Amino acid sequence: MIDFRPFNKLGRFRNDWLNANYHFSFSGYHDPSRMGEGALRVWNDDTIQPHTGFPPHGHQSMEIITYVRKGAITHKDSMGNTGRTEAGDVQVMSAGSGIQHSEWNAEDEETTLFQIWILPRTQGGQPGWGARKFPKGDRSGKWAVLASGTGDQDSLVINQDANVLGATLKAGESLTYEVKAGRHGYLVLAEGSVRLNGQAMTARDGAAITGAESLTLEGIEDAEIVFVDTI
């Protein structure tokens, strides 16, 4: 089954530095029909104003994946990790038994990103952080594994039986994916427009996939796609 979730139907939060859109219940937005998809618990679409961001705060027992769409985000944490992740690249933080971190837009332009939270296969454990570049040309017309529980294709590693995938698709091209029985998928269009199994999607729309499903994506305009396949 595919449940299409247009961008204008997402939960919303606004203040002077953050423009957030929630695919699932989060913070002050609660929809009992949108509590997650399998182990996927959070997918936030954030726009962060220049020289602002999330001050130091804590997490535990969560895999937090950040996919930067525009600009860059600067990370600092209580383990001494620091890093700047640019548009098209990905960072992963395994919160483990507990970690404090900040995420800051140190740039002179807005930063836009997807923040994805996945429940881990086991609670606690050693916290960790990592980041990698994923050139868009390397995923043109095909899926690239950005993060996974096995480190496939030299991906970032997360503590769950899940794959975070990315692809770019030119107008007129097509791409397929098989969601297996017993698994869950969630797809968000970062930019452009596609047809997913004949249904048009535009930038920042989402689609939840439950159970066995054959997916066919057809490019209407050049598009950038992020997809999570998880238990």
PDB file of C-alpha atoms in Angstrom:
ATOM      1  CA  MET A   1       0.000   0.000   0.000  1.00  0.00           C
ATOM      2  CA  ILE A   2       1.187   3.522  -0.818  1.00  0.00           C
ATOM      3  CA  ASP A   3      -0.033   6.525   1.196  1.00  0.00           C
ATOM      4  CA  PHE A   4       0.851   9.785  -0.555  1.00  0.00           C
ATOM      5  CA  ARG A   5       1.534  12.745   1.730  1.00  0.00           C
ATOM      6  CA  PRO A   6       1.652  16.116  -0.056  1.00  0.00           C
ATOM      7  CA  PHE A   7       3.952  18.757   1.377  1.00  0.00           C
ATOM      8  CA  ASN A   8       1.030  21.099   2.149  1.00  0.00           C
ATOM      9  CA  LYS A   9      -0.529  18.420   4.391  1.00  0.00           C
ATOM     10  CA  LEU A  10       2.506  18.015   6.675  1.00  0.00           C
ATOM     11  CA  GLY A  11       2.728  19.230  10.257  1.00  0.00           C
ATOM     12  CA  ARG A  12       4.314  22.655  10.627  1.00  0.00           C
ATOM     13  CA  PHE A  13       6.359  24.727  13.058  1.00  0.00           C
ATOM     14  CA  ARG A  14       7.633  28.289  12.611  1.00  0.00           C
ATOM     15  CA  ASN A  15       9.740  30.660  14.670  1.00  0.00           C
ATOM     16  CA  ASP A  16      12.236  33.402  13.865  1.00  0.00           C
ATOM     17  CA  TRP A  17      15.044  31.014  12.826  1.00  0.00           C
ATOM     18  CA  LEU A  18      13.430  27.646  11.990  1.00  0.00           C
ATOM     19  CA  ASN A  19      10.834  26.684   9.395  1.00  0.00           C
ATOM     20  CA  ALA A  20      10.030  22.997  10.038  1.00  0.00           C
ATOM     21  CA  ASN A  21       7.663  20.583   8.302  1.00  0.00           C
ATOM     22  CA  TYR A  22       6.925  17.203   9.903  1.00  0.00           C
ATOM     23  CA  HIS A  23       6.121  14.037   7.945  1.00  0.00           C
ATOM     24  CA  PHE A  24       5.380  12.263  11.257  1.00  0.00           C
ATOM     25  CA  SER A  25       4.144  13.379  14.669  1.00  0.00           C
ATOM     26  CA  PHE A  26       6.856  15.460  16.314  1.00  0.00           C
ATOM     27  CA  SER A  27       7.099  18.090  19.038  1.00  0.00           C
ATOM     28  CA  GLY A  28       3.783  20.007  19.124  1.00  0.00           C
ATOM     29  CA  TYR A  29       2.387  18.262  16.029  1.00  0.00           C
ATOM     30  CA  HIS A  30       0.439  15.079  16.799  1.00  0.00           C
ATOM     31  CA  ASP A  31      -1.426  12.905  14.306  1.00  0.00           C
ATOM     32  CA  PRO A  32      -2.161   9.386  15.596  1.00  0.00           C
ATOM     33  CA  SER A  33      -2.144   8.080  12.011  1.00  0.00           C
ATOM     34  CA  ARG A  34       1.407   9.393  11.491  1.00  0.00           C
ATOM     35  CA  MET A  35       3.483   8.015  14.350  1.00  0.00           C
ATOM     36  CA  GLY A  36       6.197   6.525  12.144  1.00  0.00           C
ATOM     37  CA  GLU A  37       6.707   3.857   9.508  1.00  0.00           C
ATOM     38  CA  GLY A  38       8.260   0.690  10.940  1.00  0.00           C
ATOM     39  CA  ALA A  39      11.487   1.683  12.723  1.00  0.00           C
ATOM     40  CA  LEU A  40      11.390   5.093  11.006  1.00  0.00           C
ATOM     41  CA  ARG A  41      10.146   7.543  13.613  1.00  0.00           C
ATOM     42  CA  VAL A  42      10.932  11.088  12.381  1.00  0.00           C
ATOM     43  CA  TRP A  43      11.328  12.806   9.005  1.00  0.00           C
ATOM     44  CA  ASN A  44      11.595  16.573   9.402  1.00  0.00           C
ATOM     45  CA  ASP A  45      12.049  19.020   6.531  1.00  0.00           C
ATOM     46  CA  ASP A  46      13.921  21.966   8.094  1.00  0.00           C
ATOM     47  CA  THR A  47      14.918  25.393   6.814  1.00  0.00           C
ATOM     48  CA  ILE A  48      17.405  27.067   9.168  1.00  0.00           C
ATOM     49  CA  GLN A  49      18.205  30.766   8.913  1.00  0.00           C
ATOM     50  CA  PRO A  50      21.855  31.927   8.599  1.00  0.00           C
ATOM     51  CA  HIS A  51      23.964  31.987  11.785  1.00  0.00           C
ATOM     52  CA  THR A  52      21.316  30.189  13.842  1.00  0.00           C
ATOM     53  CA  GLY A  53      20.559  26.589  14.753  1.00  0.00           C
ATOM     54  CA  PHE A  54      19.861  23.990  17.401  1.00  0.00           C
ATOM     55  CA  PRO A  55      21.782  24.729  20.639  1.00  0.00           C
ATOM     56  CA  PRO A  56      23.367  21.863  22.612  1.00  0.00           C
ATOM     57  CA  HIS A  57      20.813  19.220  23.578  1.00  0.00           C
ATOM     58  CA  GLY A  58      20.775  15.502  24.286  1.00  0.00           C
ATOM     59  CA  HIS A  59      19.620  12.276  22.611  1.00  0.00           C
ATOM     60  CA  GLN A  60      19.850   8.591  23.403  1.00  0.00           C
ATOM     61  CA  SER A  61      18.935   5.320  21.642  1.00  0.00           C
ATOM     62  CA  MET A  62      18.243   6.891  18.243  1.00  0.00           C
ATOM     63  CA  GLU A  63      19.935   6.825  14.832  1.00  0.00           C
ATOM     64  CA  ILE A  64      19.807  10.378  13.453  1.00  0.00           C
ATOM     65  CA  ILE A  65      20.577  10.895   9.769  1.00  0.00           C
ATOM     66  CA  THR A  66      20.929  14.392   8.311  1.00  0.00           C
ATOM     67  CA  TYR A  67      20.658  14.873   4.547  1.00  0.00           C
ATOM     68  CA  VAL A  68      21.663  18.423   3.575  1.00  0.00           C
ATOM     69  CA  ARG A  69      19.799  19.801   0.543  1.00  0.00           C
ATOM     70  CA  LYS A  70      21.140  23.383   0.431  1.00  0.00           C
ATOM     71  CA  GLY A  71      23.854  25.210   2.342  1.00  0.00           C
ATOM     72  CA  ALA A  72      25.680  23.362   5.124  1.00  0.00           C
ATOM     73  CA  ILE A  73      25.283  22.314   8.755  1.00  0.00           C
ATOM     74  CA  THR A  74      28.026  22.403  11.397  1.00  0.00           C
ATOM     75  CA  HIS A  75      27.993  19.646  14.023  1.00  0.00           C
ATOM     76  CA  LYS A  76      29.643  19.588  17.457  1.00  0.00           C
ATOM     77  CA  ASP A  77      29.102  16.948  20.129  1.00  0.00           C
ATOM     78  CA  SER A  78      30.124  15.907  23.629  1.00  0.00           C
ATOM     79  CA  MET A  79      32.498  13.233  22.266  1.00  0.00           C
ATOM     80  CA  GLY A  80      34.655  15.908  20.641  1.00  0.00           C
ATOM     81  CA  ASN A  81      33.408  15.343  17.078  1.00  0.00           C
ATOM     82  CA  THR A  82      33.090  18.380  14.835  1.00  0.00           C
ATOM     83  CA  GLY A  83      32.220  18.601  11.171  1.00  0.00           C
ATOM     84  CA  ARG A  84      30.603  20.630   8.415  1.00  0.00           C
ATOM     85  CA  THR A  85      28.267  18.727   6.085  1.00  0.00           C
ATOM     86  CA  GLU A  86      27.437  20.371   2.753  1.00  0.00           C
ATOM     87  CA  ALA A  87      24.525  20.068   0.322  1.00  0.00           C
ATOM     88  CA  GLY A  88      24.141  16.551  -1.081  1.00  0.00           C
ATOM     89  CA  ASP A  89      26.200  15.005   1.699  1.00  0.00           C
ATOM     90  CA  VAL A  90      25.068  13.035   4.737  1.00  0.00           C
ATOM     91  CA  GLN A  91      25.927  12.766   8.422  1.00  0.00           C
ATOM     92  CA  VAL A  92      24.871  10.081  10.904  1.00  0.00           C
ATOM     93  CA  MET A  93      24.806  10.282  14.681  1.00  0.00           C
ATOM     94  CA  SER A  94      24.212   7.134  16.736  1.00  0.00           C
ATOM     95  CA  ALA A  95      23.004   8.517  20.052  1.00  0.00           C
ATOM     96  CA  GLY A  96      23.641   5.230  21.870  1.00  0.00           C
ATOM     97  CA  SER A  97      23.633   5.507  25.665  1.00  0.00           C
ATOM     98  CA  GLY A  98      23.556   9.308  25.418  1.00  0.00           C
ATOM     99  CA  ILE A  99      25.179  12.225  23.603  1.00  0.00           C
ATOM    100  CA  GLN A 100      24.943  16.020  23.625  1.00  0.00           C
ATOM    101  CA  HIS A 101      25.242  17.872  20.327  1.00  0.00           C
ATOM    102  CA  SER A 102      24.509  21.113  18.502  1.00  0.00           C
ATOM    103  CA  GLU A 103      23.617  21.640  14.842  1.00  0.00           C
ATOM    104  CA  TRP A 104      24.369  25.141  13.574  1.00  0.00           C
ATOM    105  CA  ASN A 105      23.990  26.961  10.265  1.00  0.00           C
ATOM    106  CA  ALA A 106      27.231  28.928  10.236  1.00  0.00           C
ATOM    107  CA  GLU A 107      26.653  30.008   6.621  1.00  0.00           C
ATOM    108  CA  ASP A 108      25.507  33.329   5.151  1.00  0.00           C
ATOM    109  CA  GLU A 109      22.551  31.613   3.444  1.00  0.00           C
ATOM    110  CA  GLU A 110      19.647  29.437   4.508  1.00  0.00           C
ATOM    111  CA  THR A 111      20.358  25.761   5.076  1.00  0.00           C
ATOM    112  CA  THR A 112      17.698  23.230   4.137  1.00  0.00           C
ATOM    113  CA  LEU A 113      17.898  19.613   5.215  1.00  0.00           C
ATOM    114  CA  PHE A 114      16.039  16.413   5.984  1.00  0.00           C
ATOM    115  CA  GLN A 115      16.450  15.118   9.519  1.00  0.00           C
ATOM    116  CA  ILE A 116      15.594  11.412   9.722  1.00  0.00           C
ATOM    117  CA  TRP A 117      15.349   9.452  12.994  1.00  0.00           C
ATOM    118  CA  ILE A 118      15.365   5.649  13.034  1.00  0.00           C
ATOM    119  CA  LEU A 119      14.880   3.548  16.165  1.00  0.00           C
ATOM    120  CA  PRO A 120      17.956   1.339  16.786  1.00  0.00           C
ATOM    121  CA  ARG A 121      17.924  -2.467  16.874  1.00  0.00           C
ATOM    122  CA  THR A 122      19.352  -2.336  20.426  1.00  0.00           C
ATOM    123  CA  GLN A 123      19.114   0.313  23.132  1.00  0.00           C
ATOM    124  CA  GLY A 124      22.169   2.092  24.503  1.00  0.00           C
ATOM    125  CA  GLY A 125      25.665   1.305  23.312  1.00  0.00           C
ATOM    126  CA  GLN A 126      28.575   3.517  22.328  1.00  0.00           C
ATOM    127  CA  PRO A 127      27.551   6.850  20.742  1.00  0.00           C
ATOM    128  CA  GLY A 128      29.161   7.836  17.458  1.00  0.00           C
ATOM    129  CA  TRP A 129      29.137  10.320  14.600  1.00  0.00           C
ATOM    130  CA  GLY A 130      30.290  10.256  10.985  1.00  0.00           C
ATOM    131  CA  ALA A 131      29.819  12.086   7.681  1.00  0.00           C
ATOM    132  CA  ARG A 132      30.446  11.324   4.013  1.00  0.00           C
ATOM    133  CA  LYS A 133      30.293  13.024   0.658  1.00  0.00           C
ATOM    134  CA  PHE A 134      27.883  11.491  -1.860  1.00  0.00           C
ATOM    135  CA  PRO A 135      28.370  13.190  -5.266  1.00  0.00           C
ATOM    136  CA  LYS A 136      25.050  13.417  -7.081  1.00  0.00           C
ATOM    137  CA  GLY A 137      26.675  12.250 -10.302  1.00  0.00           C
ATOM    138  CA  ASP A 138      27.430   8.896  -8.670  1.00  0.00           C
ATOM    139  CA  ARG A 139      23.715   8.257  -8.115  1.00  0.00           C
ATOM    140  CA  SER A 140      22.353   9.504 -11.429  1.00  0.00           C
ATOM    141  CA  GLY A 141      19.625   7.115 -12.565  1.00  0.00           C
ATOM    142  CA  LYS A 142      20.414   4.611  -9.805  1.00  0.00           C
ATOM    143  CA  TRP A 143      20.134   4.089  -6.079  1.00  0.00           C
ATOM    144  CA  ALA A 144      23.125   4.834  -3.856  1.00  0.00           C
ATOM    145  CA  VAL A 145      23.239   3.513  -0.280  1.00  0.00           C
ATOM    146  CA  LEU A 146      23.846   6.510   1.981  1.00  0.00           C
ATOM    147  CA  ALA A 147      23.487   4.747   5.337  1.00  0.00           C
ATOM    148  CA  SER A 148      22.795   1.136   6.256  1.00  0.00           C
ATOM    149  CA  GLY A 149      23.012  -1.433   9.002  1.00  0.00           C
ATOM    150  CA  THR A 150      25.729  -3.308   7.110  1.00  0.00           C
ATOM    151  CA  GLY A 151      27.873  -0.556   5.600  1.00  0.00           C
ATOM    152  CA  ASP A 152      26.967  -1.657   2.047  1.00  0.00           C
ATOM    153  CA  GLN A 153      28.666   0.348  -0.758  1.00  0.00           C
ATOM    154  CA  ASP A 154      30.885   2.028   1.833  1.00  0.00           C
ATOM    155  CA  SER A 155      27.819   3.722   3.318  1.00  0.00           C
ATOM    156  CA  LEU A 156      27.601   5.313   6.728  1.00  0.00           C
ATOM    157  CA  VAL A 157      26.652   2.703   9.341  1.00  0.00           C
ATOM    158  CA  ILE A 158      23.521   2.779  11.490  1.00  0.00           C
ATOM    159  CA  ASN A 159      22.370   0.444  14.243  1.00  0.00           C
ATOM    160  CA  GLN A 160      19.286  -0.950  12.484  1.00  0.00           C
ATOM    161  CA  ASP A 161      18.192  -3.251   9.643  1.00  0.00           C
ATOM    162  CA  ALA A 162      17.525  -0.257   7.418  1.00  0.00           C
ATOM    163  CA  ASN A 163      18.845   1.408   4.280  1.00  0.00           C
ATOM    164  CA  VAL A 164      18.821   5.114   3.539  1.00  0.00           C
ATOM    165  CA  LEU A 165      19.052   5.520  -0.238  1.00  0.00           C
ATOM    166  CA  GLY A 166      19.480   8.443  -2.597  1.00  0.00           C
ATOM    167  CA  ALA A 167      19.060   8.856  -6.339  1.00  0.00           C
ATOM    168  CA  THR A 168      18.819  11.540  -8.985  1.00  0.00           C
ATOM    169  CA  LEU A 169      16.559  11.118 -11.986  1.00  0.00           C
ATOM    170  CA  LYS A 170      16.445  13.073 -15.222  1.00  0.00           C
ATOM    171  CA  ALA A 171      13.194  13.934 -16.945  1.00  0.00           C
ATOM    172  CA  GLY A 172      12.071  10.897 -18.937  1.00  0.00           C
ATOM    173  CA  GLU A 173      14.200   8.422 -16.986  1.00  0.00           C
ATOM    174  CA  SER A 174      12.746   5.706 -14.768  1.00  0.00           C
ATOM    175  CA  LEU A 175      13.898   3.870 -11.654  1.00  0.00           C
ATOM    176  CA  THR A 176      12.442   0.895  -9.798  1.00  0.00           C
ATOM    177  CA  TYR A 177      12.549  -0.544  -6.291  1.00  0.00           C
ATOM    178  CA  GLU A 178      11.023  -3.598  -4.601  1.00  0.00           C
ATOM    179  CA  VAL A 179       9.805  -3.229  -1.028  1.00  0.00           C
ATOM    180  CA  LYS A 180       9.691  -6.733   0.430  1.00  0.00           C
ATOM    181  CA  ALA A 181       6.864  -8.188   2.514  1.00  0.00           C
ATOM    182  CA  GLY A 182       7.164  -7.273   6.174  1.00  0.00           C
ATOM    183  CA  ARG A 183       9.165  -4.119   5.507  1.00  0.00           C
ATOM    184  CA  HIS A 184       8.317  -0.435   5.350  1.00  0.00           C
ATOM    185  CA  GLY A 185       9.400   2.341   3.026  1.00  0.00           C
ATOM    186  CA  TYR A 186       9.223   6.115   3.070  1.00  0.00           C
ATOM    187  CA  LEU A 187      10.136   8.247   0.059  1.00  0.00           C
ATOM    188  CA  VAL A 188      10.529  12.015  -0.120  1.00  0.00           C
ATOM    189  CA  LEU A 189      11.262  14.074  -3.195  1.00  0.00           C
ATOM    190  CA  ALA A 190      14.002  16.577  -2.363  1.00  0.00           C
ATOM    191  CA  GLU A 191      13.479  18.492  -5.600  1.00  0.00           C
ATOM    192  CA  GLY A 192      11.902  18.193  -9.048  1.00  0.00           C
ATOM    193  CA  SER A 193       8.867  16.088  -9.895  1.00  0.00           C
ATOM    194  CA  VAL A 194       8.189  12.415 -10.628  1.00  0.00           C
ATOM    195  CA  ARG A 195       5.381   9.922 -11.021  1.00  0.00           C
ATOM    196  CA  LEU A 196       5.421   7.165  -8.410  1.00  0.00           C
ATOM    197  CA  ASN A 197       3.362   4.258  -9.743  1.00  0.00           C
ATOM    198  CA  GLY A 198       1.511   6.791 -11.901  1.00  0.00           C
ATOM    199  CA  GLN A 199       0.856   9.338  -9.115  1.00  0.00           C
ATOM    200  CA  ALA A 200       2.525  12.725  -9.579  1.00  0.00           C
ATOM    201  CA  MET A 201       4.770  13.969  -6.775  1.00  0.00           C
ATOM    202  CA  THR A 202       6.435  17.360  -6.514  1.00  0.00           C
ATOM    203  CA  ALA A 203       9.302  18.654  -4.375  1.00  0.00           C
ATOM    204  CA  ARG A 204       9.043  17.810  -0.660  1.00  0.00           C
ATOM    205  CA  ASP A 205       6.047  15.476  -1.042  1.00  0.00           C
ATOM    206  CA  GLY A 206       6.272  12.144   0.768  1.00  0.00           C
ATOM    207  CA  ALA A 207       4.945   8.627   0.299  1.00  0.00           C
ATOM    208  CA  ALA A 208       4.660   5.863   2.906  1.00  0.00           C
ATOM    209  CA  ILE A 209       4.911   2.281   1.644  1.00  0.00           C
ATOM    210  CA  THR A 210       3.706  -0.600   3.791  1.00  0.00           C
ATOM    211  CA  GLY A 211       4.271  -4.245   2.857  1.00  0.00           C
ATOM    212  CA  ALA A 212       5.299  -5.770  -0.455  1.00  0.00           C
ATOM    213  CA  GLU A 213       5.183  -3.171  -3.232  1.00  0.00           C
ATOM    214  CA  SER A 214       6.848  -2.733  -6.624  1.00  0.00           C
ATOM    215  CA  LEU A 215       7.763   0.920  -7.078  1.00  0.00           C
ATOM    216  CA  THR A 216       8.339   2.650 -10.414  1.00  0.00           C
ATOM    217  CA  LEU A 217       9.546   6.242 -10.475  1.00  0.00           C
ATOM    218  CA  GLU A 218       9.342   8.206 -13.731  1.00  0.00           C
ATOM    219  CA  GLY A 219      11.008  11.602 -14.006  1.00  0.00           C
ATOM    220  CA  ILE A 220       8.720  14.484 -15.005  1.00  0.00           C
ATOM    221  CA  GLU A 221      11.406  17.063 -14.250  1.00  0.00           C
ATOM    222  CA  ASP A 222      14.963  16.415 -13.082  1.00  0.00           C
ATOM    223  CA  ALA A 223      14.513  15.085  -9.553  1.00  0.00           C
ATOM    224  CA  GLU A 224      16.398  14.219  -6.371  1.00  0.00           C
ATOM    225  CA  ILE A 225      14.996  11.386  -4.243  1.00  0.00           C
ATOM    226  CA  VAL A 226      15.649  10.163  -0.694  1.00  0.00           C
ATOM    227  CA  PHE A 227      14.198   6.809   0.415  1.00  0.00           C
ATOM    228  CA  VAL A 228      14.259   4.744   3.606  1.00  0.00           C
ATOM    229  CA  ASP A 229      13.670   0.968   3.576  1.00  0.00           C
ATOM    230  CA  THR A 230      13.393  -0.467   7.079  1.00  0.00           C
ATOM    231  CA  ILE A 231      11.885  -3.197   9.211  1.00  0.00           C
TER     232      ILE A 231
END
